[in-house]
GROMACS .gro file of C-alpha atoms in nm:
model
  247
    1MET     CA    1   0.016  -0.027   0.000
    2SER     CA    2   0.180   0.297  -0.076
    3LEU     CA    3  -0.042   0.637   0.087
    4ASN     CA    4   0.144   0.997   0.022
    5SER     CA    5   0.401   1.096   0.223
    6ARG     CA    6   0.166   1.221   0.522
    7ALA     CA    7  -0.027   0.955   0.585
    8MET     CA    8  -0.022   0.811   0.964
    9LYS     CA    9  -0.137   0.493   1.022
   10TYR     CA   10  -0.160   0.349   1.393
   11ILE     CA   11  -0.270   0.041   1.567
   12PRO     CA   12  -0.506  -0.018   1.906
   13THR     CA   13  -0.359  -0.272   2.146
   14SER     CA   14  -0.627  -0.513   2.109
   15ASN     CA   15  -0.525  -0.488   1.642
   16LYS     CA   16  -0.896  -0.711   1.606
   17LYS     CA   17  -0.858  -0.870   1.328
   18GLY     CA   18  -1.210  -1.043   1.226
   19LYS     CA   19  -1.339  -1.304   0.849
   20GLN     CA   20  -1.616  -0.986   0.787
   21VAL     CA   21  -1.425  -0.565   0.764
   22ALA     CA   22  -1.534  -0.228   0.791
   23MET     CA   23  -1.422   0.046   0.733
   24GLY     CA   24  -1.513   0.435   0.777
   25PHE     CA   25  -1.410   0.690   0.567
   26ALA     CA   26  -1.475   1.103   0.707
   27VAL     CA   27  -1.312   1.410   0.689
   28GLU     CA   28  -1.217   1.533   1.080
   29ALA     CA   29  -1.159   1.301   1.428
   30GLY     CA   30  -1.472   1.212   1.559
   31GLU     CA   31  -1.643   1.091   1.306
   32ILE     CA   32  -1.587   0.826   1.282
   33GLU     CA   33  -1.701   0.710   1.578
   34VAL     CA   34  -2.084   0.891   1.506
   35ILE     CA   35  -2.148   0.797   1.128
   36SER     CA   36  -1.948   0.394   1.247
   37SER     CA   37  -2.034   0.362   1.588
   38ALA     CA   38  -2.347   0.078   1.494
   39HIS     CA   39  -2.003  -0.131   1.361
   40ILE     CA   40  -1.796  -0.045   1.647
   41SER     CA   41  -2.021  -0.166   1.861
   42ASP     CA   42  -2.060  -0.479   1.714
   43ILE     CA   43  -1.711  -0.645   1.724
   44LEU     CA   44  -1.640  -0.609   2.153
   45CYS     CA   45  -1.920  -0.840   2.107
   46GLU     CA   46  -1.861  -0.989   1.701
   47GLY     CA   47  -1.604  -1.241   1.740
   48ASN     CA   48  -1.569  -1.233   1.356
   49ARG     CA   49  -1.589  -0.841   1.305
   50SER     CA   50  -1.351  -0.554   1.257
   51PHE     CA   51  -1.318  -0.232   1.207
   52VAL     CA   52  -1.054   0.038   1.002
   53GLY     CA   53  -1.111   0.374   1.062
   54VAL     CA   54  -0.953   0.699   0.827
   55ILE     CA   55  -0.949   1.002   0.900
   56THR     CA   56  -0.885   1.157   0.572
   57ARG     CA   57  -0.821   1.576   0.708
   58THR     CA   58  -0.529   1.681   1.021
   59PRO     CA   59  -0.706   1.847   1.252
   60HIS     CA   60  -0.790   2.185   1.238
   61ASP     CA   61  -0.948   2.537   1.453
   62VAL     CA   62  -0.921   2.344   1.773
   63LEU     CA   63  -1.023   2.594   2.006
   64PRO     CA   64  -0.853   2.569   2.307
   65CYS     CA   65  -1.135   2.675   2.522
   66GLY     CA   66  -1.315   2.561   2.839
   67ASP     CA   67  -1.086   2.285   3.036
   68TYR     CA   68  -0.808   2.381   2.753
   69GLU     CA   69  -0.889   2.783   2.766
   70ALA     CA   70  -0.466   2.755   2.861
   71TYR     CA   71  -0.351   2.558   2.572
   72SER     CA   72  -0.231   2.617   2.209
   73GLU     CA   73  -0.316   2.538   1.897
   74ASN     CA   74  -0.008   2.328   1.815
   75ASP     CA   75  -0.135   2.175   2.145
   76MET     CA   76  -0.452   2.113   2.106
   77VAL     CA   77  -0.436   1.940   1.783
   78SER     CA   78  -0.245   1.673   1.955
   79VAL     CA   79  -0.495   1.664   2.205
   80ARG     CA   80  -0.758   1.581   1.936
   81LEU     CA   81  -0.502   1.319   1.813
   82HIS     CA   82  -0.518   1.150   2.151
   83GLU     CA   83  -0.871   1.170   2.138
   84SER     CA   84  -0.933   1.000   1.780
   85ILE     CA   85  -0.637   0.747   1.910
   86LYS     CA   86  -0.840   0.648   2.242
   87ALA     CA   87  -1.173   0.586   2.074
   88ALA     CA   88  -0.972   0.399   1.897
   89ASN     CA   89  -0.885   0.190   2.148
   90ILE     CA   90  -1.233   0.211   2.288
   91GLY     CA   91  -1.389   0.050   2.016
   92SER     CA   92  -1.055  -0.247   1.948
   93TYR     CA   93  -0.972  -0.078   1.636
   94GLN     CA   94  -0.787  -0.279   1.358
   95ALA     CA   95  -0.644  -0.016   1.250
   96LEU     CA   96  -0.696   0.371   1.263
   97TYR     CA   97  -0.503   0.567   0.975
   98LEU     CA   98  -0.472   0.937   0.973
   99LEU     CA   99  -0.413   1.088   0.513
  100ASN     CA  100  -0.333   1.473   0.716
  101ASP     CA  101  -0.506   1.618   0.464
  102GLY     CA  102  -0.535   2.028   0.415
  103GLU     CA  103  -0.833   2.172   0.347
  104LEU     CA  104  -1.069   2.015   0.065
  105GLU     CA  105  -1.178   2.174  -0.149
  106GLY     CA  106  -1.244   1.920  -0.409
  107VAL     CA  107  -1.213   1.627  -0.540
  108ASN     CA  108  -0.824   1.482  -0.621
  109GLU     CA  109  -0.640   1.242  -0.737
  110GLU     CA  110  -0.428   1.211  -0.447
  111LEU     CA  111  -0.744   1.148  -0.222
  112VAL     CA  112  -0.889   0.894  -0.444
  113ASN     CA  113  -0.537   0.744  -0.499
  114ASP     CA  114  -0.575   0.695  -0.147
  115TYR     CA  115  -0.882   0.538  -0.005
  116TYR     CA  116  -0.856   0.364  -0.336
  117ASP     CA  117  -0.543   0.203  -0.101
  118LEU     CA  118  -0.694   0.115   0.186
  119LEU     CA  119  -0.997  -0.007   0.002
  120PHE     CA  120  -0.788  -0.235  -0.211
  121THR     CA  121  -0.572  -0.337   0.116
  122TYR     CA  122  -0.858  -0.408   0.308
  123LYS     CA  123  -1.144  -0.510   0.112
  124PRO     CA  124  -1.439  -0.440   0.354
  125ASP     CA  125  -1.767  -0.637   0.350
  126ILE     CA  126  -1.888  -0.241   0.526
  127VAL     CA  127  -1.797   0.055   0.414
  128TYR     CA  128  -1.917   0.396   0.639
  129THR     CA  129  -1.912   0.719   0.401
  130TYR     CA  130  -2.144   1.019   0.463
  131SER     CA  131  -2.506   1.130   0.312
  132PRO     CA  132  -2.502   1.316  -0.067
  133LEU     CA  133  -2.801   1.530   0.130
  134ASP     CA  134  -2.526   1.672   0.390
  135ARG     CA  135  -2.517   2.021   0.460
  136ASN     CA  136  -2.084   2.021   0.466
  137LYS     CA  137  -1.887   1.996   0.134
  138GLU     CA  138  -1.588   1.830   0.213
  139HIS     CA  139  -1.806   1.574   0.341
  140ILE     CA  140  -1.947   1.597   0.003
  141ILE     CA  141  -1.608   1.560  -0.110
  142SER     CA  142  -1.460   1.272   0.098
  143LEU     CA  143  -1.854   1.074  -0.038
  144LYS     CA  144  -1.709   1.104  -0.429
  145ALA     CA  145  -1.374   1.105  -0.381
  146LEU     CA  146  -1.464   0.762  -0.176
  147LEU     CA  147  -1.753   0.676  -0.442
  148LEU     CA  148  -1.415   0.735  -0.783
  149ALA     CA  149  -1.182   0.539  -0.544
  150LEU     CA  150  -1.458   0.206  -0.519
  151SER     CA  151  -1.588   0.276  -0.901
  152LYS     CA  152  -1.167   0.150  -0.942
  153LEU     CA  153  -1.189  -0.280  -0.784
  154GLU     CA  154  -1.177  -0.472  -1.025
  155ASP     CA  155  -1.292  -0.863  -0.858
  156TYR     CA  156  -1.421  -0.721  -0.568
  157PHE     CA  157  -1.679  -0.484  -0.464
  158PRO     CA  158  -1.908  -0.398  -0.067
  159GLU     CA  159  -2.156  -0.545   0.046
  160HIS     CA  160  -2.261  -0.238   0.194
  161ILE     CA  161  -2.210   0.107   0.116
  162TYR     CA  162  -2.358   0.256   0.443
  163ALA     CA  163  -2.404   0.650   0.395
  164VAL     CA  164  -2.498   0.816   0.693
  165HIS     CA  165  -2.734   1.089   0.810
  166PHE     CA  166  -2.502   1.305   1.051
  167ASP     CA  167  -2.706   1.598   1.123
  168GLY     CA  168  -3.010   1.305   1.155
  169GLU     CA  169  -3.200   1.386   0.873
  170GLY     CA  170  -3.300   1.066   0.751
  171TYR     CA  171  -3.576   1.071   0.930
  172ILE     CA  172  -3.784   1.193   0.664
  173PHE     CA  173  -3.729   0.960   0.401
  174ASP     CA  174  -3.933   0.652   0.318
  175GLU     CA  175  -3.831   0.316   0.580
  176GLU     CA  176  -3.818   0.166   0.292
  177ASP     CA  177  -3.544   0.374   0.146
  178ILE     CA  178  -3.312   0.405   0.448
  179VAL     CA  179  -3.183   0.167   0.755
  180HIS     CA  180  -3.186   0.183   1.029
  181LEU     CA  181  -2.846   0.172   1.229
  182ASP     CA  182  -2.798  -0.067   1.567
  183VAL     CA  183  -2.713   0.239   1.837
  184ASP     CA  184  -2.938   0.200   2.092
  185SER     CA  185  -2.842  -0.152   2.192
  186ARG     CA  186  -2.529  -0.138   2.261
  187TYR     CA  187  -2.551   0.263   2.388
  188ASP     CA  188  -2.304   0.264   2.689
  189ILE     CA  189  -2.002   0.067   2.418
  190ILE     CA  190  -2.078   0.424   2.171
  191ASN     CA  191  -2.124   0.693   2.436
  192SER     CA  192  -1.809   0.551   2.635
  193MET     CA  193  -1.591   0.582   2.245
  194LEU     CA  194  -1.796   0.928   2.150
  195SER     CA  195  -1.707   1.040   2.580
  196VAL     CA  196  -1.333   1.106   2.470
  197TYR     CA  197  -1.338   1.367   2.230
  198VAL     CA  198  -1.333   1.677   2.541
  199SER     CA  199  -1.169   1.940   2.330
  200LEU     CA  200  -1.496   1.862   2.154
  201SER     CA  201  -1.750   1.875   2.439
  202GLU     CA  202  -1.521   2.222   2.557
  203ALA     CA  203  -1.609   2.429   2.208
  204GLY     CA  204  -2.025   2.327   2.238
  205ASN     CA  205  -1.995   2.034   2.005
  206ALA     CA  206  -2.072   1.745   2.115
  207LEU     CA  207  -2.058   1.401   1.937
  208TYR     CA  208  -2.409   1.230   1.848
  209ALA     CA  209  -2.398   0.864   1.669
  210ALA     CA  210  -2.592   0.897   1.360
  211ASP     CA  211  -2.785   0.608   1.319
  212THR     CA  212  -2.978   0.602   0.992
  213ALA     CA  213  -2.810   0.598   0.660
  214PHE     CA  214  -2.889   0.512   0.232
  215ASP     CA  215  -2.727   0.208   0.156
  216LEU     CA  216  -2.603   0.318  -0.132
  217VAL     CA  217  -2.535  -0.033  -0.355
  218ASN     CA  218  -2.895  -0.131  -0.346
  219HIS     CA  219  -2.933   0.177  -0.552
  220MET     CA  220  -2.613   0.174  -0.846
  221VAL     CA  221  -2.504   0.027  -1.179
  222ASN     CA  222  -2.180  -0.087  -1.251
  223LYS     CA  223  -2.023   0.010  -0.917
  224ARG     CA  224  -2.146   0.355  -1.025
  225ILE     CA  225  -2.490   0.635  -0.858
  226ASP     CA  226  -2.580   0.982  -1.077
  227LEU     CA  227  -2.549   1.086  -0.700
  228LYS     CA  228  -2.822   1.433  -0.836
  229GLN     CA  229  -3.014   1.201  -0.968
  230PHE     CA  230  -3.017   0.959  -0.640
  231VAL     CA  231  -3.108   1.322  -0.427
  232SER     CA  232  -3.329   1.470  -0.724
  233SER     CA  233  -3.543   1.041  -0.678
  234MET     CA  234  -3.510   1.093  -0.221
  235LEU     CA  235  -3.616   1.429  -0.272
  236GLU     CA  236  -3.911   1.382  -0.464
  237LYS     CA  237  -4.040   1.058  -0.328
  238VAL     CA  238  -4.028   1.322   0.008
  239LYS     CA  239  -4.180   1.563  -0.163
  240ALA     CA  240  -4.494   1.351  -0.292
  241ARG     CA  241  -4.546   1.225   0.083
  242ALA     CA  242  -4.532   1.577   0.206
  243LEU     CA  243  -4.832   1.736  -0.052
  244GLU     CA  244  -5.037   1.380   0.003
  245ASN     CA  245  -5.063   1.456   0.319
  246LEU     CA  246  -5.161   1.847   0.358
  247LYS     CA  247  -5.465   1.774   0.054
   0.00000   0.00000   0.00000
């Protein structure tokens, strides 16, 4: 595997491996646990499952506030990285990758190649990413880069690609179009991971596990999906239902 020269790999003490592999591709530290909690909590109870996390951006704009008020910005970057490592240890990840990219201004070849190399190496059965309706532009760039990387895979493809509703917007869609992610049965495990991000909660950005997603595999043709068409179709169904109910 040949990732960019800035990339770092952390192997948790558990280094838990299993036949079923899932990968979460997130932009920021902390977001992996938000979108992938359902699977991460499962691996602690299911002996044949494992998880690999990918953080795309270097921690940035980490405000020193609350208990960290006296810290420098560089100190806060280290704090956020250590929080990610602590979460990976609690979740018994197989591995955690930090690609150390800067601001995601658009899909670029390096990002697609990094995502491809990781997918090719681990061949995950399940992939967690962001919903195409996400409000964050960098989340959408990460999603599009991931879909490009997936389209380049040969002789293998994930069984599920969960595009998770990071902002909780999933419940406006029809039941037949969404997947419910089980984040309730093992809430204590999930909360123990999310609670390590003290630097986020001190800044007023508490994390909550996302519990609905689209399974993009169900909407693909030849490993590809037209995101604009897919979003338009989903929103048209919501609009039609709402207008029908208002009659």
